[in-house]
Amino acid sequence: MNKKILMVLTSHDQLGNTGKKTGFWVEEFAAPYYAFIDAGVEVTLASPLGGQAPIDPTSTLADFQTSATERYDNDDSAQAKIATTVKLSEIKESDFDGVFYPGGHGPLWDLTDNAESITLIESFLNADKAVATVCHASAALLNVKQELGDFAIKGKVITGFTNSEEEAVQLTEVVPFLLEDELIKRGAEYQKAQDFHPFAIQDGLIITGQNPASSALAAEKLLAHIVETI
């Protein structure tokens, strides 16, 4: 395909004031990453701070393993990329055909208000290129604006980790905000499936997945969109 996709990971590894660690959710990186490279797409990994992107230790537990995470566990090349992500400030939209943001709780803290990430997403949308997020990474869309000043997700069909899913993992009082509530406040037409069931939707250039189980679906939609624009 000779196409290039950027994946933007969190650099944040502290789960609020709990003293516990967070980061990106392995499945939400691994499933899209392998979907992309298996399709012949070149993938670049970036993060706000560059270098090692933190993995949420909970996502490595046996209950959350999939064929994609097992492949990652045995993939020295992918692990080396995670250890050496490019600093977000060094990234240019013009070098890529689309961008994908994996979730995990980390993005709530460091990608919601990150000026470089916001500018980058705006540049992708202004260049008529697709932006995909999954789970908590939909927070990266919250403060992205259109050229006329409206929020980019206003009036768009959007999904992301639900309030009830946050309650199920017992982090409602830990997270800085509830993603479902904030997406709705920005004027998004928020949609969701049953908790922890696969659900991904596309509205124009914006593709979103609800939870870890939705990461492959969101990746497939981004791939399909890129192929259609060839």
PDB file of C-alpha atoms in Angstrom:
ATOM      1  CA  MET A   1       0.000   0.000   0.000  1.00  0.00           C
ATOM      2  CA  ASN A   2       2.952   2.321   0.586  1.00  0.00           C
ATOM      3  CA  LYS A   3       0.938   4.118   3.258  1.00  0.00           C
ATOM      4  CA  LYS A   4       2.036   5.497   6.611  1.00  0.00           C
ATOM      5  CA  ILE A   5       0.096   5.624   9.868  1.00  0.00           C
ATOM      6  CA  LEU A   6       1.094   7.444  13.026  1.00  0.00           C
ATOM      7  CA  MET A   7       0.183   5.907  16.381  1.00  0.00           C
ATOM      8  CA  VAL A   8       0.201   8.318  19.348  1.00  0.00           C
ATOM      9  CA  LEU A   9       0.658   6.774  22.793  1.00  0.00           C
ATOM     10  CA  THR A  10       0.415   8.280  26.258  1.00  0.00           C
ATOM     11  CA  SER A  11       3.495   9.157  28.310  1.00  0.00           C
ATOM     12  CA  HIS A  12       1.528   9.285  31.576  1.00  0.00           C
ATOM     13  CA  ASP A  13       2.052   6.440  34.052  1.00  0.00           C
ATOM     14  CA  GLN A  14       0.418   7.556  37.319  1.00  0.00           C
ATOM     15  CA  LEU A  15      -3.147   6.472  38.103  1.00  0.00           C
ATOM     16  CA  GLY A  16      -4.308   9.636  39.826  1.00  0.00           C
ATOM     17  CA  ASN A  17      -3.327   9.726  43.495  1.00  0.00           C
ATOM     18  CA  THR A  18      -3.641   5.977  44.005  1.00  0.00           C
ATOM     19  CA  GLY A  19       0.089   5.286  43.870  1.00  0.00           C
ATOM     20  CA  LYS A  20      -0.666   2.725  41.154  1.00  0.00           C
ATOM     21  CA  LYS A  21       0.645   2.747  37.612  1.00  0.00           C
ATOM     22  CA  THR A  22      -1.222   3.295  34.359  1.00  0.00           C
ATOM     23  CA  GLY A  23      -0.277   3.960  30.753  1.00  0.00           C
ATOM     24  CA  PHE A  24      -1.543   2.554  27.467  1.00  0.00           C
ATOM     25  CA  TRP A  25      -3.598  -0.638  27.254  1.00  0.00           C
ATOM     26  CA  VAL A  26      -1.582  -3.300  25.444  1.00  0.00           C
ATOM     27  CA  GLU A  27      -4.479  -4.734  23.420  1.00  0.00           C
ATOM     28  CA  GLU A  28      -5.426  -1.270  22.180  1.00  0.00           C
ATOM     29  CA  PHE A  29      -1.954  -0.842  20.749  1.00  0.00           C
ATOM     30  CA  ALA A  30      -1.235  -4.385  19.647  1.00  0.00           C
ATOM     31  CA  ALA A  31      -4.414  -5.214  17.706  1.00  0.00           C
ATOM     32  CA  PRO A  32      -4.303  -2.035  15.565  1.00  0.00           C
ATOM     33  CA  TYR A  33      -0.514  -2.171  15.175  1.00  0.00           C
ATOM     34  CA  TYR A  34      -0.599  -5.670  13.717  1.00  0.00           C
ATOM     35  CA  ALA A  35      -3.624  -4.854  11.569  1.00  0.00           C
ATOM     36  CA  PHE A  36      -1.630  -1.997  10.075  1.00  0.00           C
ATOM     37  CA  ILE A  37       1.685  -3.747   9.510  1.00  0.00           C
ATOM     38  CA  ASP A  38       0.002  -6.896   8.212  1.00  0.00           C
ATOM     39  CA  ALA A  39      -1.663  -4.676   5.599  1.00  0.00           C
ATOM     40  CA  GLY A  40       1.752  -3.400   4.548  1.00  0.00           C
ATOM     41  CA  VAL A  41       1.421  -0.018   6.237  1.00  0.00           C
ATOM     42  CA  GLU A  42       4.482   1.662   7.738  1.00  0.00           C
ATOM     43  CA  VAL A  43       3.829   2.583  11.382  1.00  0.00           C
ATOM     44  CA  THR A  44       5.550   5.284  13.424  1.00  0.00           C
ATOM     45  CA  LEU A  45       5.025   5.504  17.186  1.00  0.00           C
ATOM     46  CA  ALA A  46       5.024   8.834  19.029  1.00  0.00           C
ATOM     47  CA  SER A  47       4.251  10.100  22.527  1.00  0.00           C
ATOM     48  CA  PRO A  48       4.285  13.484  24.260  1.00  0.00           C
ATOM     49  CA  LEU A  49       7.637  12.874  25.968  1.00  0.00           C
ATOM     50  CA  GLY A  50       9.164  10.443  23.489  1.00  0.00           C
ATOM     51  CA  GLY A  51      11.118   7.366  24.561  1.00  0.00           C
ATOM     52  CA  GLN A  52       9.511   4.562  26.560  1.00  0.00           C
ATOM     53  CA  ALA A  53       5.728   4.622  26.460  1.00  0.00           C
ATOM     54  CA  PRO A  54       4.349   3.220  29.738  1.00  0.00           C
ATOM     55  CA  ILE A  55       2.244   0.080  29.639  1.00  0.00           C
ATOM     56  CA  ASP A  56      -0.696  -0.191  32.020  1.00  0.00           C
ATOM     57  CA  PRO A  57       0.304  -3.192  34.158  1.00  0.00           C
ATOM     58  CA  THR A  58      -3.326  -4.288  34.497  1.00  0.00           C
ATOM     59  CA  SER A  59      -3.476  -4.810  30.737  1.00  0.00           C
ATOM     60  CA  THR A  60      -0.751  -7.447  30.981  1.00  0.00           C
ATOM     61  CA  LEU A  61      -2.767  -9.682  33.332  1.00  0.00           C
ATOM     62  CA  ALA A  62      -3.888 -13.082  32.063  1.00  0.00           C
ATOM     63  CA  ASP A  63      -7.568 -12.082  31.854  1.00  0.00           C
ATOM     64  CA  PHE A  64      -6.810  -9.457  29.220  1.00  0.00           C
ATOM     65  CA  GLN A  65      -4.551 -11.407  26.897  1.00  0.00           C
ATOM     66  CA  THR A  66      -5.469 -11.856  23.228  1.00  0.00           C
ATOM     67  CA  SER A  67      -3.687 -13.222  20.196  1.00  0.00           C
ATOM     68  CA  ALA A  68      -2.451  -9.675  19.489  1.00  0.00           C
ATOM     69  CA  THR A  69      -0.996  -9.170  22.975  1.00  0.00           C
ATOM     70  CA  GLU A  70       0.667 -12.583  22.831  1.00  0.00           C
ATOM     71  CA  ARG A  71       2.196 -11.638  19.500  1.00  0.00           C
ATOM     72  CA  TYR A  72       3.473  -8.401  21.040  1.00  0.00           C
ATOM     73  CA  ASP A  73       5.004 -10.286  23.969  1.00  0.00           C
ATOM     74  CA  ASN A  74       7.137 -12.214  21.496  1.00  0.00           C
ATOM     75  CA  ASP A  75       7.918  -9.302  19.181  1.00  0.00           C
ATOM     76  CA  ASP A  76      11.269  -7.722  19.990  1.00  0.00           C
ATOM     77  CA  SER A  77      10.901  -5.220  17.163  1.00  0.00           C
ATOM     78  CA  ALA A  78       7.557  -3.872  18.399  1.00  0.00           C
ATOM     79  CA  GLN A  79       8.839  -3.713  21.970  1.00  0.00           C
ATOM     80  CA  ALA A  80      11.869  -1.727  20.771  1.00  0.00           C
ATOM     81  CA  LYS A  81       9.543   0.751  19.039  1.00  0.00           C
ATOM     82  CA  ILE A  82       7.545   1.179  22.258  1.00  0.00           C
ATOM     83  CA  ALA A  83      10.821   1.878  24.100  1.00  0.00           C
ATOM     84  CA  THR A  84      11.902   4.530  21.587  1.00  0.00           C
ATOM     85  CA  THR A  85       8.784   6.470  20.581  1.00  0.00           C
ATOM     86  CA  VAL A  86       9.310   9.719  18.713  1.00  0.00           C
ATOM     87  CA  LYS A  87       8.640  12.926  20.623  1.00  0.00           C
ATOM     88  CA  LEU A  88       5.290  14.368  19.526  1.00  0.00           C
ATOM     89  CA  SER A  89       6.832  17.796  18.871  1.00  0.00           C
ATOM     90  CA  GLU A  90       8.960  16.243  16.112  1.00  0.00           C
ATOM     91  CA  ILE A  91       5.978  14.833  14.203  1.00  0.00           C
ATOM     92  CA  LYS A  92       4.497  16.389  11.042  1.00  0.00           C
ATOM     93  CA  GLU A  93       1.045  15.526   9.709  1.00  0.00           C
ATOM     94  CA  SER A  94       2.339  15.750   6.138  1.00  0.00           C
ATOM     95  CA  ASP A  95       4.419  12.600   6.658  1.00  0.00           C
ATOM     96  CA  PHE A  96       1.377  10.394   7.322  1.00  0.00           C
ATOM     97  CA  ASP A  97      -1.888   9.218   5.784  1.00  0.00           C
ATOM     98  CA  GLY A  98      -3.773   8.805   9.087  1.00  0.00           C
ATOM     99  CA  VAL A  99      -3.355   8.733  12.848  1.00  0.00           C
ATOM    100  CA  PHE A 100      -4.479   6.288  15.529  1.00  0.00           C
ATOM    101  CA  TYR A 101      -4.615   6.909  19.295  1.00  0.00           C
ATOM    102  CA  PRO A 102      -4.654   3.766  21.514  1.00  0.00           C
ATOM    103  CA  GLY A 103      -6.260   4.156  24.912  1.00  0.00           C
ATOM    104  CA  GLY A 104      -5.627   3.117  28.454  1.00  0.00           C
ATOM    105  CA  HIS A 105      -6.237   5.581  31.270  1.00  0.00           C
ATOM    106  CA  GLY A 106      -3.032   7.540  30.610  1.00  0.00           C
ATOM    107  CA  PRO A 107      -4.439   9.719  27.802  1.00  0.00           C
ATOM    108  CA  LEU A 108      -7.007  11.252  30.173  1.00  0.00           C
ATOM    109  CA  TRP A 109      -4.139  13.032  31.889  1.00  0.00           C
ATOM    110  CA  ASP A 110      -1.651  13.903  29.154  1.00  0.00           C
ATOM    111  CA  LEU A 111      -3.446  13.936  25.794  1.00  0.00           C
ATOM    112  CA  THR A 112      -6.673  15.796  26.607  1.00  0.00           C
ATOM    113  CA  ASP A 113      -5.060  19.229  26.871  1.00  0.00           C
ATOM    114  CA  ASN A 114      -1.772  18.564  25.074  1.00  0.00           C
ATOM    115  CA  ALA A 115      -1.313  21.480  22.676  1.00  0.00           C
ATOM    116  CA  GLU A 116       0.933  19.531  20.290  1.00  0.00           C
ATOM    117  CA  SER A 117      -1.559  16.670  20.057  1.00  0.00           C
ATOM    118  CA  ILE A 118      -4.500  19.027  19.562  1.00  0.00           C
ATOM    119  CA  THR A 119      -2.680  20.921  16.800  1.00  0.00           C
ATOM    120  CA  LEU A 120      -1.647  17.657  15.175  1.00  0.00           C
ATOM    121  CA  ILE A 121      -5.202  16.286  15.098  1.00  0.00           C
ATOM    122  CA  GLU A 122      -6.485  19.587  13.743  1.00  0.00           C
ATOM    123  CA  SER A 123      -3.856  19.459  10.988  1.00  0.00           C
ATOM    124  CA  PHE A 124      -4.892  15.922  10.027  1.00  0.00           C
ATOM    125  CA  LEU A 125      -8.555  16.907   9.813  1.00  0.00           C
ATOM    126  CA  ASN A 126      -7.773  20.094   7.879  1.00  0.00           C
ATOM    127  CA  ALA A 127      -5.744  17.990   5.429  1.00  0.00           C
ATOM    128  CA  ASP A 128      -8.762  15.677   4.938  1.00  0.00           C
ATOM    129  CA  LYS A 129      -7.036  12.784   6.719  1.00  0.00           C
ATOM    130  CA  ALA A 130      -8.730  10.404   9.154  1.00  0.00           C
ATOM    131  CA  VAL A 131      -8.176  10.405  12.907  1.00  0.00           C
ATOM    132  CA  ALA A 132      -8.969   7.267  14.913  1.00  0.00           C
ATOM    133  CA  THR A 133      -9.126   6.817  18.684  1.00  0.00           C
ATOM    134  CA  VAL A 134     -10.158   3.971  20.933  1.00  0.00           C
ATOM    135  CA  CYS A 135     -11.428   3.805  24.512  1.00  0.00           C
ATOM    136  CA  HIS A 136     -10.025   6.568  26.772  1.00  0.00           C
ATOM    137  CA  ALA A 137      -7.994   7.982  23.888  1.00  0.00           C
ATOM    138  CA  SER A 138     -11.171   9.637  22.595  1.00  0.00           C
ATOM    139  CA  ALA A 139     -10.230  12.229  25.231  1.00  0.00           C
ATOM    140  CA  ALA A 140      -7.635  13.455  22.739  1.00  0.00           C
ATOM    141  CA  LEU A 141     -10.540  14.753  20.626  1.00  0.00           C
ATOM    142  CA  LEU A 142     -12.206  16.797  23.373  1.00  0.00           C
ATOM    143  CA  ASN A 143     -10.431  20.098  22.748  1.00  0.00           C
ATOM    144  CA  VAL A 144      -9.818  19.789  19.014  1.00  0.00           C
ATOM    145  CA  LYS A 145     -11.535  22.578  17.095  1.00  0.00           C
ATOM    146  CA  GLN A 146     -12.642  23.261  13.548  1.00  0.00           C
ATOM    147  CA  GLU A 147     -11.319  26.238  11.628  1.00  0.00           C
ATOM    148  CA  LEU A 148     -14.404  28.266  12.558  1.00  0.00           C
ATOM    149  CA  GLY A 149     -13.854  27.612  16.262  1.00  0.00           C
ATOM    150  CA  ASP A 150     -16.442  24.933  17.046  1.00  0.00           C
ATOM    151  CA  PHE A 151     -15.375  21.694  18.673  1.00  0.00           C
ATOM    152  CA  ALA A 152     -14.538  19.167  15.960  1.00  0.00           C
ATOM    153  CA  ILE A 153     -16.732  16.516  17.564  1.00  0.00           C
ATOM    154  CA  LYS A 154     -19.780  18.795  17.826  1.00  0.00           C
ATOM    155  CA  GLY A 155     -22.633  17.056  16.012  1.00  0.00           C
ATOM    156  CA  LYS A 156     -20.454  14.031  15.263  1.00  0.00           C
ATOM    157  CA  VAL A 157     -21.340  10.472  16.180  1.00  0.00           C
ATOM    158  CA  ILE A 158     -18.643   9.539  18.708  1.00  0.00           C
ATOM    159  CA  THR A 159     -17.954   6.792  21.210  1.00  0.00           C
ATOM    160  CA  GLY A 160     -15.430   6.123  23.976  1.00  0.00           C
ATOM    161  CA  PHE A 161     -15.166   4.378  27.336  1.00  0.00           C
ATOM    162  CA  THR A 162     -18.568   4.603  29.010  1.00  0.00           C
ATOM    163  CA  ASN A 163     -19.484   5.810  32.492  1.00  0.00           C
ATOM    164  CA  SER A 164     -20.753   2.333  33.338  1.00  0.00           C
ATOM    165  CA  GLU A 165     -17.517   0.730  32.141  1.00  0.00           C
ATOM    166  CA  GLU A 166     -15.540   3.159  34.310  1.00  0.00           C
ATOM    167  CA  GLU A 167     -17.734   2.196  37.241  1.00  0.00           C
ATOM    168  CA  ALA A 168     -17.187  -1.488  36.482  1.00  0.00           C
ATOM    169  CA  VAL A 169     -13.407  -1.065  36.773  1.00  0.00           C
ATOM    170  CA  GLN A 170     -13.941   0.976  39.964  1.00  0.00           C
ATOM    171  CA  LEU A 171     -12.106   4.082  38.781  1.00  0.00           C
ATOM    172  CA  THR A 172     -14.981   6.586  38.638  1.00  0.00           C
ATOM    173  CA  GLU A 173     -13.551   8.498  41.608  1.00  0.00           C
ATOM    174  CA  VAL A 174      -9.952   8.249  40.372  1.00  0.00           C
ATOM    175  CA  VAL A 175     -10.098   9.562  36.817  1.00  0.00           C
ATOM    176  CA  PRO A 176      -9.913  13.340  36.255  1.00  0.00           C
ATOM    177  CA  PHE A 177     -13.239  13.260  34.405  1.00  0.00           C
ATOM    178  CA  LEU A 178     -15.767  10.829  32.950  1.00  0.00           C
ATOM    179  CA  LEU A 179     -15.148  10.599  29.222  1.00  0.00           C
ATOM    180  CA  GLU A 180     -18.755   9.912  28.220  1.00  0.00           C
ATOM    181  CA  ASP A 181     -19.919  13.046  30.048  1.00  0.00           C
ATOM    182  CA  GLU A 182     -17.236  15.259  28.511  1.00  0.00           C
ATOM    183  CA  LEU A 183     -17.854  14.059  24.960  1.00  0.00           C
ATOM    184  CA  ILE A 184     -21.536  14.901  25.382  1.00  0.00           C
ATOM    185  CA  LYS A 185     -20.671  18.331  26.829  1.00  0.00           C
ATOM    186  CA  ARG A 186     -18.725  19.107  23.647  1.00  0.00           C
ATOM    187  CA  GLY A 187     -21.836  18.448  21.595  1.00  0.00           C
ATOM    188  CA  ALA A 188     -20.971  14.983  20.335  1.00  0.00           C
ATOM    189  CA  GLU A 189     -23.768  12.574  19.477  1.00  0.00           C
ATOM    190  CA  TYR A 190     -22.458   9.962  21.871  1.00  0.00           C
ATOM    191  CA  GLN A 191     -23.282   6.334  21.114  1.00  0.00           C
ATOM    192  CA  LYS A 192     -22.391   3.109  22.908  1.00  0.00           C
ATOM    193  CA  ALA A 193     -22.948  -0.627  22.889  1.00  0.00           C
ATOM    194  CA  GLN A 194     -23.173  -2.936  25.891  1.00  0.00           C
ATOM    195  CA  ASP A 195     -20.287  -2.641  28.327  1.00  0.00           C
ATOM    196  CA  PHE A 196     -17.071  -4.194  27.035  1.00  0.00           C
ATOM    197  CA  HIS A 197     -18.648  -5.276  23.740  1.00  0.00           C
ATOM    198  CA  PRO A 198     -16.949  -4.335  20.438  1.00  0.00           C
ATOM    199  CA  PHE A 199     -18.282  -1.075  19.003  1.00  0.00           C
ATOM    200  CA  ALA A 200     -16.615   1.361  16.618  1.00  0.00           C
ATOM    201  CA  ILE A 201     -18.123   4.081  14.479  1.00  0.00           C
ATOM    202  CA  GLN A 202     -16.993   6.513  11.810  1.00  0.00           C
ATOM    203  CA  ASP A 203     -18.432   9.960  11.171  1.00  0.00           C
ATOM    204  CA  GLY A 204     -16.589  11.661   8.364  1.00  0.00           C
ATOM    205  CA  LEU A 205     -12.891  11.769   9.196  1.00  0.00           C
ATOM    206  CA  ILE A 206     -13.340  10.797  12.849  1.00  0.00           C
ATOM    207  CA  ILE A 207     -13.271   7.126  13.863  1.00  0.00           C
ATOM    208  CA  THR A 208     -13.819   6.071  17.474  1.00  0.00           C
ATOM    209  CA  GLY A 209     -13.945   2.771  19.368  1.00  0.00           C
ATOM    210  CA  GLN A 210     -15.645   2.271  22.723  1.00  0.00           C
ATOM    211  CA  ASN A 211     -13.300  -0.016  24.670  1.00  0.00           C
ATOM    212  CA  PRO A 212     -10.365  -2.443  24.314  1.00  0.00           C
ATOM    213  CA  ALA A 213     -12.555  -4.954  22.469  1.00  0.00           C
ATOM    214  CA  SER A 214     -13.188  -2.268  19.841  1.00  0.00           C
ATOM    215  CA  SER A 215      -9.556  -1.553  18.948  1.00  0.00           C
ATOM    216  CA  ALA A 216      -9.359  -3.917  15.971  1.00  0.00           C
ATOM    217  CA  LEU A 217     -12.661  -2.600  14.589  1.00  0.00           C
ATOM    218  CA  ALA A 218     -11.454   0.995  14.797  1.00  0.00           C
ATOM    219  CA  ALA A 219      -8.192   0.029  13.096  1.00  0.00           C
ATOM    220  CA  GLU A 220     -10.082  -1.717  10.289  1.00  0.00           C
ATOM    221  CA  LYS A 221     -12.144   1.407   9.690  1.00  0.00           C
ATOM    222  CA  LEU A 222      -9.010   3.552   9.495  1.00  0.00           C
ATOM    223  CA  LEU A 223      -7.383   1.117   7.061  1.00  0.00           C
ATOM    224  CA  ALA A 224     -10.509   1.016   4.903  1.00  0.00           C
ATOM    225  CA  HIS A 225     -10.678   4.807   4.825  1.00  0.00           C
ATOM    226  CA  ILE A 226      -7.038   5.096   3.776  1.00  0.00           C
ATOM    227  CA  VAL A 227      -7.502   2.509   1.025  1.00  0.00           C
ATOM    228  CA  GLU A 228     -10.556   4.377  -0.265  1.00  0.00           C
ATOM    229  CA  THR A 229      -8.547   7.587  -0.574  1.00  0.00           C
ATOM    230  CA  ILE A 230      -5.792   6.032  -2.676  1.00  0.00           C
TER     231      ILE A 230
END
